[in-house]
Every structure is written in structure tokens, then in C-alpha cells.
Coordinates of N, CA and C in Angstrom, one line a residue:
M1 N -31.3 34.0 -19.3 CA -30.8 34.3 -18.0 C -31.8 34.5 -16.9
K2 N -33.0 35.1 -17.3 CA -34.2 35.1 -16.3 C -34.7 33.7 -15.9
F3 N -34.7 32.9 -16.9 CA -35.2 31.5 -16.7 C -34.2 30.8 -15.6
I4 N -32.8 31.0 -15.8 CA -32.0 30.3 -15.0 C -32.1 30.9 -13.6
K5 N -32.2 32.3 -13.4 CA -32.3 32.9 -12.2 C -33.6 32.3 -11.4
S6 N -34.7 32.2 -12.2 CA -36.0 31.7 -11.6 C -35.8 30.3 -11.0
I7 N -35.1 29.4 -11.9 CA -34.9 28.1 -11.4 C -34.0 28.0 -10.3
L8 N -33.0 28.8 -10.2 CA -32.0 28.8 -9.1 C -32.7 29.3 -7.8
A9 N -33.6 30.2 -7.9 CA -34.3 30.7 -6.8 C -35.2 29.7 -6.3
L10 N -35.9 28.9 -7.2 CA -36.8 27.8 -6.7 C -36.0 26.8 -6.0
S11 N -34.8 26.4 -6.5 CA -34.0 25.4 -5.9 C -33.5 25.8 -4.6
A12 N -33.1 27.1 -4.4 CA -32.7 27.6 -3.1 C -33.8 27.6 -2.1
A13 N -35.0 27.9 -2.5 CA -36.1 27.9 -1.5 C -36.5 26.4 -1.1
A14 N -36.3 25.4 -2.1 CA -36.5 24.1 -1.6 C -35.5 23.6 -0.7
L15 N -34.2 23.9 -1.1 CA -33.2 23.6 -0.1 C -33.3 24.2 1.2
A16 N -33.7 25.4 1.3 CA -33.9 26.1 2.5 C -35.0 25.4 3.4
G17 N -36.1 25.1 2.8 CA -37.2 24.3 3.5 C -36.7 23.0 4.0
F18 N -35.9 22.3 3.3 CA -35.4 21.0 3.6 C -34.4 21.1 4.7
S19 N -33.5 22.1 4.7 CA -32.5 22.2 5.7 C -33.0 22.5 7.1
G20 N -34.2 23.2 7.1 CA -34.8 23.6 8.4 C -35.5 22.4 9.2
L21 N -35.7 21.3 8.4 CA -36.4 20.2 9.1 C -35.7 19.6 10.2
G22 N -36.4 19.4 11.3 CA -35.8 18.8 12.5 C -35.2 19.7 13.4
F23 N -35.3 21.0 13.2 CA -34.7 22.1 14.0 C -35.3 22.0 15.5
A24 N -34.4 21.9 16.4 CA -35.0 21.8 17.8 C -35.2 23.0 18.5
Q25 N -36.3 23.2 19.2 CA -36.6 24.3 20.1 C -36.0 24.1 21.5
T26 N -35.7 25.1 22.2 CA -35.3 24.9 23.6 C -36.3 24.7 24.6
V27 N -36.3 23.6 25.3 CA -37.1 23.4 26.4 C -36.3 23.5 27.6
A28 N -36.4 24.5 28.4 CA -35.7 24.8 29.6 C -35.9 23.7 30.7
N29 N -34.8 23.3 31.4 CA -34.8 22.3 32.4 C -35.7 21.0 32.0
A30 N -35.3 20.5 30.7 CA -36.1 19.5 30.1 C -36.0 18.3 30.9
S31 N -34.8 18.1 31.7 CA -34.7 16.8 32.4 C -34.8 17.0 33.9
F32 N -35.3 18.2 34.3 CA -35.6 18.5 35.7 C -34.5 18.3 36.6
N33 N -33.3 18.7 36.1 CA -32.0 18.5 37.0 C -31.8 19.8 37.6
A34 N -32.4 21.0 37.2 CA -32.1 22.2 37.8 C -32.3 22.4 39.3
N35 N -33.1 21.6 39.8 CA -33.4 21.7 41.3 C -33.8 20.3 41.8
S36 N -33.8 20.0 43.0 CA -34.2 18.8 43.6 C -35.1 19.0 44.7
T37 N -36.3 18.7 44.5 CA -37.3 18.9 45.7 C -38.4 17.8 45.6
P38 N -38.8 17.2 46.8 CA -39.9 16.2 46.9 C -41.2 16.7 46.6
D39 N -41.4 18.1 46.8 CA -42.7 18.7 46.6 C -42.5 20.2 46.7
G40 N -42.6 20.8 45.5 CA -42.3 22.2 45.4 C -42.2 22.8 44.0
S41 N -41.7 24.0 43.9 CA -41.5 24.6 42.6 C -40.5 23.9 41.7
I42 N -40.7 23.9 40.3 CA -39.8 23.3 39.4 C -39.2 24.4 38.6
T43 N -37.9 24.5 38.6 CA -37.3 25.6 37.8 C -37.7 25.6 36.3
D44 N -38.0 26.8 35.8 CA -38.4 27.0 34.5 C -39.8 26.5 34.1
W45 N -40.4 25.8 35.0 CA -41.8 25.3 34.6 C -42.8 26.0 35.6
T46 N -44.0 26.1 35.2 CA -45.1 26.6 36.0 C -46.0 25.5 36.4
I47 N -46.2 25.3 37.7 CA -47.2 24.3 38.1 C -48.5 25.1 38.3
N48 N -49.3 24.7 37.3 CA -50.7 25.3 37.2 C -51.6 24.8 38.2
S49 N -51.4 23.7 38.7 CA -52.2 23.1 39.7 C -51.7 21.7 40.1
G50 N -52.0 21.2 41.3 CA -51.6 19.9 41.8 C -50.2 19.9 42.5
S51 N -49.6 18.9 42.6 CA -48.3 18.6 43.3 C -47.3 17.9 42.5
F52 N -46.2 18.6 42.4 CA -45.0 18.0 41.6 C -43.7 17.9 42.5
G53 N -42.9 17.0 42.2 CA -41.6 16.9 42.8 C -40.5 16.6 41.7
A54 N -39.2 16.9 42.0 CA -38.2 16.4 41.1 C -37.1 15.7 41.9
L55 N -36.8 14.4 41.7 CA -35.9 13.7 42.5 C -35.4 12.7 41.6
T56 N -34.2 12.1 42.0 CA -33.7 10.9 41.1 C -34.6 9.7 41.5
A57 N -34.5 8.7 40.6 CA -35.2 7.4 40.9 C -34.9 6.8 42.2
A58 N -33.6 6.9 42.6 CA -33.2 6.4 43.9 C -33.8 7.1 45.0
Q59 N -33.9 8.4 45.0 CA -34.5 9.3 46.0 C -36.1 9.0 46.1
W60 N -36.8 8.8 45.0 CA -38.1 8.4 45.0 C -38.4 7.2 45.7
N61 N -37.5 6.2 45.4 CA -37.6 4.8 46.0 C -37.3 4.9 47.5
A62 N -36.3 5.7 47.8 CA -35.9 5.7 49.3 C -37.0 6.3 50.2
Q63 N -37.9 7.1 49.6 CA -39.0 7.6 50.5 C -39.9 6.6 51.1
Q64 N -39.9 5.5 50.3 CA -40.7 4.3 50.9 C -40.0 3.1 51.1
G65 N -38.6 3.2 51.1 CA -37.8 2.1 51.3 C -37.8 1.0 50.3
K66 N -38.0 1.5 49.0 CA -38.1 0.5 47.9 C -36.9 0.8 47.0
A67 N -35.7 0.2 47.4 CA -34.3 0.6 46.9 C -34.3 0.4 45.4
D68 N -34.8 -0.6 44.9 CA -34.6 -1.0 43.4 C -36.0 -1.0 42.6
L69 N -36.9 -0.3 43.2 CA -38.2 -0.4 42.5 C -38.3 0.4 41.1
L70 N -37.9 1.6 41.1 CA -38.0 2.5 40.0 C -36.6 2.6 39.3
S71 N -36.4 2.4 38.1 CA -35.1 2.6 37.4 C -35.0 3.9 36.9
S72 N -33.8 4.3 36.7 CA -33.4 5.7 36.2 C -34.0 5.8 34.7
S73 N -34.3 7.0 34.3 CA -34.9 7.2 33.0 C -33.8 7.1 31.9
P74 N -34.1 6.4 30.9 CA -33.1 6.3 29.8 C -32.6 7.5 29.2
G75 N -33.5 8.6 29.2 CA -33.0 9.9 28.7 C -32.2 10.8 29.7
N76 N -32.1 10.3 30.9 CA -31.3 11.0 31.9 C -30.8 10.2 33.1
P77 N -29.9 9.3 32.7 CA -29.4 8.2 33.6 C -28.8 8.8 34.9
G78 N -29.4 8.5 36.1 CA -28.9 9.0 37.4 C -29.5 10.4 37.8
G79 N -30.1 11.1 36.8 CA -30.6 12.4 37.0 C -32.0 12.4 37.6
N80 N -32.6 13.6 37.7 CA -33.9 13.7 38.3 C -35.0 13.4 37.3
V81 N -36.1 12.9 37.9 CA -37.3 12.7 37.1 C -38.5 13.5 37.7
L82 N -39.3 14.0 36.9 CA -40.5 14.7 37.6 C -41.7 13.7 37.9
G83 N -42.2 13.8 39.2 CA -43.2 13.0 39.7 C -44.4 13.8 40.2
T84 N -45.6 13.2 40.0 CA -46.7 13.8 40.5 C -47.7 12.6 41.1
W85 N -48.5 13.1 42.1 CA -49.2 12.1 42.8 C -50.7 12.5 43.0
Y86 N -51.5 11.7 43.7 CA -52.9 12.1 43.8 C -53.5 12.3 42.4
V87 N -53.2 11.5 41.4 CA -53.5 11.9 40.0 C -55.0 11.8 39.8
S88 N -55.7 11.0 40.4 CA -57.1 10.9 40.2 C -58.0 11.9 41.0
Q89 N -57.4 12.6 42.0 CA -58.1 13.5 42.9 C -57.8 14.9 42.7
Q90 N -56.7 15.3 42.1 CA -56.5 16.7 41.8 C -56.0 16.9 40.3
N91 N -56.1 18.0 39.9 CA -55.7 18.4 38.6 C -54.2 18.7 38.5
D92 N -53.3 17.7 38.2 CA -51.9 18.0 38.2 C -51.5 18.4 36.9
V93 N -51.2 19.7 36.8 CA -50.8 20.3 35.4 C -49.6 21.2 35.6
I94 N -48.6 21.0 34.7 CA -47.4 21.8 34.6 C -47.1 22.2 33.2
S95 N -46.5 23.5 33.1 CA -46.4 23.9 31.7 C -45.3 24.9 31.6
Q96 N -44.8 25.1 30.3 CA -43.8 26.0 30.0 C -44.0 26.7 28.7
N97 N -43.8 28.0 28.5 CA -44.0 28.7 27.3 C -42.7 28.5 26.4
I98 N -43.0 28.0 25.1 CA -42.0 27.8 24.1 C -42.1 28.9 23.0
S99 N -41.0 29.6 22.7 CA -41.0 30.7 21.8 C -40.2 30.2 20.6
G100 N -40.3 31.1 19.6 CA -39.6 30.8 18.4 C -40.1 29.8 17.4
L101 N -41.5 29.6 17.6 CA -42.2 28.5 16.7 C -42.5 29.2 15.4
T102 N -42.7 28.4 14.4 CA -43.2 28.9 13.1 C -44.6 28.5 12.9
V103 N -45.5 29.4 12.7 CA -46.9 29.1 12.6 C -47.1 28.2 11.4
G104 N -47.9 27.2 11.5 CA -48.2 26.3 10.5 C -47.3 25.1 10.3
K105 N -46.1 25.1 11.1 CA -45.1 24.1 11.0 C -45.5 23.0 12.0
S106 N -45.2 21.7 11.7 CA -45.4 20.7 12.6 C -44.3 20.4 13.5
Y107 N -44.6 20.2 14.7 CA -43.5 19.9 15.7 C -43.8 18.6 16.5
T108 N -42.6 17.9 16.9 CA -42.7 16.7 17.6 C -42.3 17.0 19.0
V109 N -43.1 16.5 19.9 CA -42.8 16.6 21.4 C -42.5 15.2 21.8
S110 N -41.3 15.0 22.3 CA -40.9 13.6 22.7 C -40.5 13.7 24.4
F111 N -40.7 12.6 25.0 CA -40.4 12.4 26.5 C -40.5 11.0 26.8
Y112 N -40.0 10.8 28.0 CA -40.1 9.5 28.7 C -41.1 9.6 29.8
E113 N -41.9 8.4 30.0 CA -42.9 8.4 31.0 C -42.8 7.0 31.7
A114 N -43.2 7.0 33.0 CA -43.3 5.8 33.7 C -44.3 6.0 34.9
A115 N -44.7 4.9 35.6 CA -45.5 4.9 36.8 C -44.9 4.1 37.9
D116 N -45.0 4.6 39.1 CA -44.4 4.0 40.3 C -45.3 3.8 41.4
N117 N -45.7 2.6 41.8 CA -46.4 2.4 43.0 C -45.6 1.8 44.2
R118 N -45.2 2.7 45.0 CA -44.3 2.4 46.1 C -45.0 1.9 47.3
S119 N -46.4 1.8 47.3 CA -47.1 1.4 48.5 C -47.4 -0.1 48.4
T120 N -48.0 -0.7 49.5 CA -48.2 -2.1 49.5 C -49.7 -2.2 49.1
S121 N -50.4 -1.2 48.7 CA -51.8 -1.2 48.3 C -52.0 -1.5 46.8
T122 N -52.9 -2.3 46.5 CA -53.3 -2.4 45.1 C -54.5 -1.6 44.8
Y123 N -54.4 -0.8 43.7 CA -55.4 0.1 43.3 C -56.4 -0.5 42.3
T124 N -57.4 0.1 42.0 CA -58.4 -0.4 41.0 C -57.7 -0.4 39.7
P125 N -57.8 -1.5 38.9 CA -57.1 -1.6 37.6 C -57.5 -0.4 36.7
G126 N -56.5 0.1 36.0 CA -56.8 1.1 35.1 C -55.5 1.5 34.5
S127 N -55.5 2.8 34.0 CA -54.2 3.3 33.3 C -53.9 4.7 33.7
M128 N -52.7 5.1 33.5 CA -52.3 6.4 33.8 C -51.6 6.9 32.5
Y129 N -51.8 8.2 32.3 CA -51.1 8.8 31.0 C -51.0 10.3 31.3
W130 N -50.2 10.9 30.2 CA -50.1 12.4 30.2 C -50.9 12.9 29.0
N131 N -51.8 13.9 29.3 CA -52.4 14.6 28.3 C -51.6 15.8 27.9
V132 N -51.0 15.9 26.8 CA -50.0 16.9 26.3 C -50.5 17.8 25.4
S133 N -50.3 19.2 25.6 CA -50.8 20.2 24.8 C -49.7 21.1 24.3
L134 N -49.9 21.6 23.0 CA -49.0 22.7 22.6 C -50.0 23.7 22.0
G135 N -50.1 24.8 22.8 CA -51.2 25.7 22.4 C -52.5 25.0 22.6
S136 N -53.5 25.1 21.6 CA -54.8 24.7 21.9 C -55.0 23.2 21.3
S137 N -53.9 22.7 20.8 CA -53.9 21.2 20.4 C -53.4 20.2 21.4
S138 N -54.1 19.2 21.7 CA -53.6 18.2 22.7 C -53.7 16.8 22.2
A139 N -53.0 15.9 22.8 CA -52.9 14.5 22.5 C -52.5 13.7 23.7
N140 N -52.9 12.4 23.9 CA -52.6 11.6 25.0 C -51.4 10.8 24.8
S141 N -50.6 10.5 25.8 CA -49.4 9.7 25.7 C -49.8 8.3 25.7
T142 N -48.9 7.4 25.6 CA -49.2 5.9 25.7 C -49.7 5.6 27.1
A143 N -50.9 4.9 27.2 CA -51.4 4.6 28.5 C -50.5 3.5 29.2
I144 N -50.2 3.8 30.5 CA -49.5 2.9 31.3 C -50.5 2.2 32.4
A145 N -50.5 0.8 32.3 CA -51.4 0.1 33.3 C -51.0 0.4 34.7
T146 N -52.0 0.7 35.5 CA -51.6 1.1 37.0 C -50.9 0.0 37.6
P147 N -49.7 0.3 38.1 CA -48.9 -0.8 38.8 C -49.5 -1.4 39.9
G148 N -49.3 -2.6 40.2 CA -49.8 -3.3 41.4 C -49.0 -2.9 42.7
A149 N -49.3 -3.5 43.7 CA -48.5 -3.2 44.9 C -47.0 -3.3 44.9
S150 N -46.3 -2.3 45.3 CA -44.8 -2.4 45.3 C -44.3 -2.7 44.0
A151 N -44.8 -2.1 42.9 CA -44.3 -2.3 41.5 C -44.2 -1.0 40.7
A152 N -43.4 -1.0 39.7 CA -43.2 0.1 38.8 C -43.2 -0.4 37.4
S153 N -43.7 0.5 36.5 CA -43.6 0.1 35.1 C -42.2 0.5 34.7
G154 N -41.9 0.0 33.4 CA -40.6 0.5 32.8 C -40.9 1.8 32.1
W155 N -39.8 2.4 31.7 CA -39.9 3.7 31.0 C -40.2 3.5 29.5
T156 N -41.2 4.3 29.1 CA -41.6 4.3 27.6 C -41.3 5.7 27.0
Q157 N -40.7 5.7 25.8 CA -40.6 7.0 25.1 C -41.7 7.3 24.3
V158 N -42.2 8.4 24.3 CA -43.5 8.9 23.6 C -43.1 10.0 22.7
S159 N -43.6 10.1 21.5 CA -43.5 11.2 20.6 C -44.8 11.6 20.0
L160 N -45.3 12.8 20.1 CA -46.6 13.3 19.7 C -46.3 14.5 18.8
N161 N -47.1 14.6 17.7 CA -47.0 15.7 16.7 C -48.1 16.8 16.9
F162 N -47.6 18.0 16.8 CA -48.6 19.2 16.8 C -48.2 20.2 15.8
V163 N -49.2 21.0 15.5 CA -49.0 22.1 14.4 C -49.0 23.5 15.2
A164 N -48.1 24.3 15.1 CA -48.0 25.6 15.8 C -49.0 26.5 15.3
S165 N -49.8 27.2 16.1 CA -50.7 28.2 15.7 C -50.3 29.6 16.0
S166 N -49.2 29.6 16.8 CA -48.6 31.0 17.3 C -47.1 30.8 17.4
A167 N -46.5 31.9 17.3 CA -45.0 31.9 17.5 C -44.6 31.5 19.0
T168 N -45.4 31.7 20.0 CA -45.2 31.3 21.3 C -46.4 30.5 21.7
E169 N -46.1 29.3 22.1 CA -47.2 28.4 22.6 C -46.9 27.8 24.0
A170 N -47.8 27.5 24.9 CA -47.6 26.8 26.1 C -47.6 25.3 25.8
L171 N -46.5 24.7 26.3 CA -46.4 23.3 26.2 C -46.7 22.7 27.7
T172 N -47.9 22.0 27.6 CA -48.5 21.6 28.9 C -48.6 20.1 29.1
F173 N -48.4 19.6 30.3 CA -48.5 18.2 30.7 C -49.5 18.1 31.8
A174 N -50.6 17.4 31.5 CA -51.6 17.2 32.5 C -51.7 15.7 32.9
A175 N -51.6 15.4 34.2 CA -51.5 13.9 34.6 C -52.9 13.4 34.6
K176 N -53.1 12.2 34.0 CA -54.5 11.6 34.0 C -54.5 10.2 34.5
S177 N -55.6 9.8 35.0 CA -55.8 8.4 35.4 C -57.2 7.9 35.2
T178 N -57.4 6.7 34.7 CA -58.7 6.2 34.4 C -59.4 5.6 35.7
S179 N -58.6 5.3 36.7 CA -59.2 4.7 37.9 C -58.7 5.6 39.2
A180 N -59.4 5.2 40.4 CA -59.1 5.9 41.5 C -57.7 5.6 42.1
V181 N -56.8 6.5 42.1 CA -55.4 6.3 42.6 C -55.0 7.4 43.5
A182 N -54.7 7.2 44.8 CA -54.3 8.2 45.7 C -53.7 7.6 47.0
P183 N -52.6 8.1 47.5 CA -51.7 9.0 46.8 C -50.8 8.4 45.7
E184 N -50.6 7.1 45.8 CA -49.8 6.3 44.8 C -50.8 5.9 43.7
P185 N -50.3 5.4 42.6 CA -48.9 5.5 42.1 C -48.5 6.9 41.7
L186 N -47.2 7.1 41.5 CA -46.6 8.3 40.9 C -46.7 8.2 39.5
L187 N -47.0 9.3 38.8 CA -46.8 9.4 37.3 C -45.6 10.2 37.0
L188 N -44.6 9.7 36.2 CA -43.4 10.3 36.1 C -43.1 10.7 34.7
L189 N -42.2 11.8 34.6 CA -41.9 12.4 33.3 C -40.5 12.8 33.2
D190 N -39.9 12.6 32.1 CA -38.5 13.0 32.0 C -38.1 13.3 30.5
G191 N -36.9 13.9 30.3 CA -36.3 14.0 29.0 C -37.3 14.7 27.9
V192 N -37.8 15.9 28.2 CA -38.8 16.5 27.3 C -37.9 17.2 26.2
S193 N -38.4 17.0 24.9 CA -37.8 17.8 23.8 C -38.8 18.2 22.8
L194 N -38.6 19.2 22.0 CA -39.5 19.7 21.0 C -38.7 20.1 19.8
A195 N -39.1 19.6 18.6 CA -38.3 19.8 17.4 C -39.3 19.8 16.2
Q196 N -38.9 20.6 15.2 CA -39.7 20.5 13.9 C -39.8 19.1 13.4
A197 N -41.1 18.6 13.1 CA -41.3 17.2 12.8 C -40.6 17.0 11.4
V198 N -39.9 15.8 11.4 CA -39.1 15.4 10.2 C -40.2 14.7 9.3
P199 N -40.2 15.0 8.0 CA -41.2 14.4 7.1 C -41.0 12.9 6.9
E200 N -42.0 12.3 6.4 CA -41.8 10.9 5.9 C -40.8 10.8 4.9
P201 N -40.0 9.6 4.9 CA -39.0 9.4 3.9 C -39.4 9.6 2.5
S202 N -40.6 9.3 2.2 CA -41.1 9.5 0.8 C -41.1 11.0 0.4
T203 N -41.6 11.8 1.4 CA -41.6 13.3 1.3 C -40.2 13.8 1.1
S204 N -39.3 13.4 1.9 CA -37.9 13.8 1.7 C -37.3 13.4 0.4
A205 N -37.6 12.2 -0.1 CA -37.1 11.8 -1.4 C -37.7 12.7 -2.5
M206 N -39.0 13.0 -2.4 CA -39.6 13.9 -3.4 C -38.9 15.2 -3.5
M207 N -38.6 15.8 -2.3 CA -38.0 17.1 -2.3 C -36.5 17.1 -2.9
L208 N -35.8 16.0 -2.5 CA -34.5 15.8 -3.1 C -34.6 15.7 -4.7
A209 N -35.5 14.9 -5.1 CA -35.7 14.6 -6.5 C -36.0 15.9 -7.1
G210 N -36.9 16.7 -6.6 CA -37.2 18.0 -7.2 C -36.0 18.9 -7.4
V211 N -35.1 18.9 -6.4 CA -34.0 19.7 -6.5 C -33.0 19.2 -7.6
A212 N -33.0 17.8 -7.8 CA -32.1 17.2 -8.8 C -32.7 17.6 -10.2
I213 N -34.0 17.7 -10.3 CA -34.5 17.9 -11.5 C -34.2 19.4 -12.0
V214 N -34.4 20.3 -10.9 CA -34.1 21.7 -11.2 C -32.6 21.8 -11.6
G215 N -31.7 21.1 -11.0 CA -30.3 21.2 -11.5 C -30.1 20.7 -12.9
S216 N -30.8 19.6 -13.2 CA -30.6 19.1 -14.5 C -31.2 20.0 -15.6
L217 N -32.3 20.8 -15.3 CA -32.9 21.8 -16.2 C -31.9 22.9 -16.4
V218 N -31.2 23.3 -15.4 CA -30.3 24.5 -15.5 C -29.1 24.1 -16.3
R219 N -28.6 22.8 -16.1 CA -27.5 22.4 -17.0 C -27.8 22.3 -18.4
R220 N -29.0 21.8 -18.7 CA -29.4 21.6 -20.1 C -29.6 23.1 -20.8
R221 N -30.1 24.0 -20.0 CA -30.3 25.3 -20.5 C -29.0 25.9 -20.8
Q222 N -28.0 25.8 -19.9 CA -26.7 26.3 -20.1 C -26.0 25.7 -21.3
A223 N -26.1 24.4 -21.4 CA -25.6 23.6 -22.6 C -26.1 24.1 -23.9
R224 N -27.4 24.5 -24.0 CA -28.0 25.0 -25.3 C -27.4 26.3 -25.5
Q225 N -27.3 27.2 -24.5 CA -26.8 28.5 -24.7 C -25.3 28.6 -25.1
G226 N -24.6 27.5 -24.6 CA -23.2 27.4 -25.0 C -22.9 27.0 -26.4

């Protein structure tokens, strides 16, 4: 009986670990729809430095009379997107504290990014990207080639993995550019999410196989005792 209880306990622990995979944490105002401002505070986010605004793609375009330059974000069609400017001249950083994390667990931060040059000026060729941090760990998003005059990039979805070192960590986005760009182009962000990282298919298969083996051992043990 003790053997069976031990096996069942191990099986339950394995299933508990498996069922928790992919659990999403709450990122407040993740699509920046809570308020609409061309330059000012962003609800639920802290502007550590620099300038940020939250407007729809159409509103960003209208500021420079470029009606169809920037498309809506796939993660938030018709909604607001976060924009920042003077990327190479000021330290544009925005953050939000995320709680309820499990220390040692891997988390995936996903979001959409784009760049939008609404001016008629062509800037020094280079790239723009977000430096993303969860606590003390950081990683760079996919680099976007600096758009030419009156041009915008398409939207790209980015996923970056981090390991939590504390139950509450600061999720931070810092705008970066490899060339001198000011005030355009805008670097844009939308659809931020954070969830426990899902393991590789091979890892999931091994966990399920382990549970199946445990079940088989229990059945054999019970058959012998019967």
C-alpha cells in the first residue's frame, strides 16, 4: 500500500507541474487602450524616462497627414499602439511591475513591434529595436531596419524567454536605435503578454510518458496483490 501511495504522489506531482505550464500573468493595459494621448502618462505603466504616447495607427498617421502609412497592430486591430520618438537622443524607457511569478520558472514575453517614419527625411541607415527586461535579465527584440522617408515597417511579433528571480519583477521596454534618428521614426509597441514558457514538445512527451509508466506500475502492483 505504501508503494502505491508513493507512486500516486509522484504521478500527482508530475501532473501538477504539467498542468501549470503556459499559465498567463496579468499585464495591465497590455494593448494601451486605457487612455489615448499623443504625449503623456500611460495608464498602469511607468515612464521611467523619455517620451511616449498611445494613439491608434490612424491617429499617428493623421499627425503628419499620412493616412495609410502605418497599419493597425495584428494584436489590437483598430486599437491604440504605444509610440516613442527621439529614440537615439533620449533614453525612452517604460515599465510595469508584474507580480505572482514563480522563482526559477521560465516566462515568455510576447508583443508586436513596428517602426514608422512619417517625415520626408531619410535618416542614416540602421536599425531600431526594444531592449526588454524582466528583473535583471534582458534581451533584444528583432531589429527593424530604419524606415526611409514616408515609410513604415510591417508589424512583427516577438517572443523572448526569461527566468524569474523574484515573485515580483519589473517588465521593462527600452527603445534603442543603432543610428541617429530624431524625432522620427517612431518605434511602436503593442499587445504585450507574459506567460509561463511552454516546454519543447519532446519535454512534454517525456512528462506524459512518465505519468503513463507510473500508471502502468500501479496497475501491475494491484494485479499482483489481487
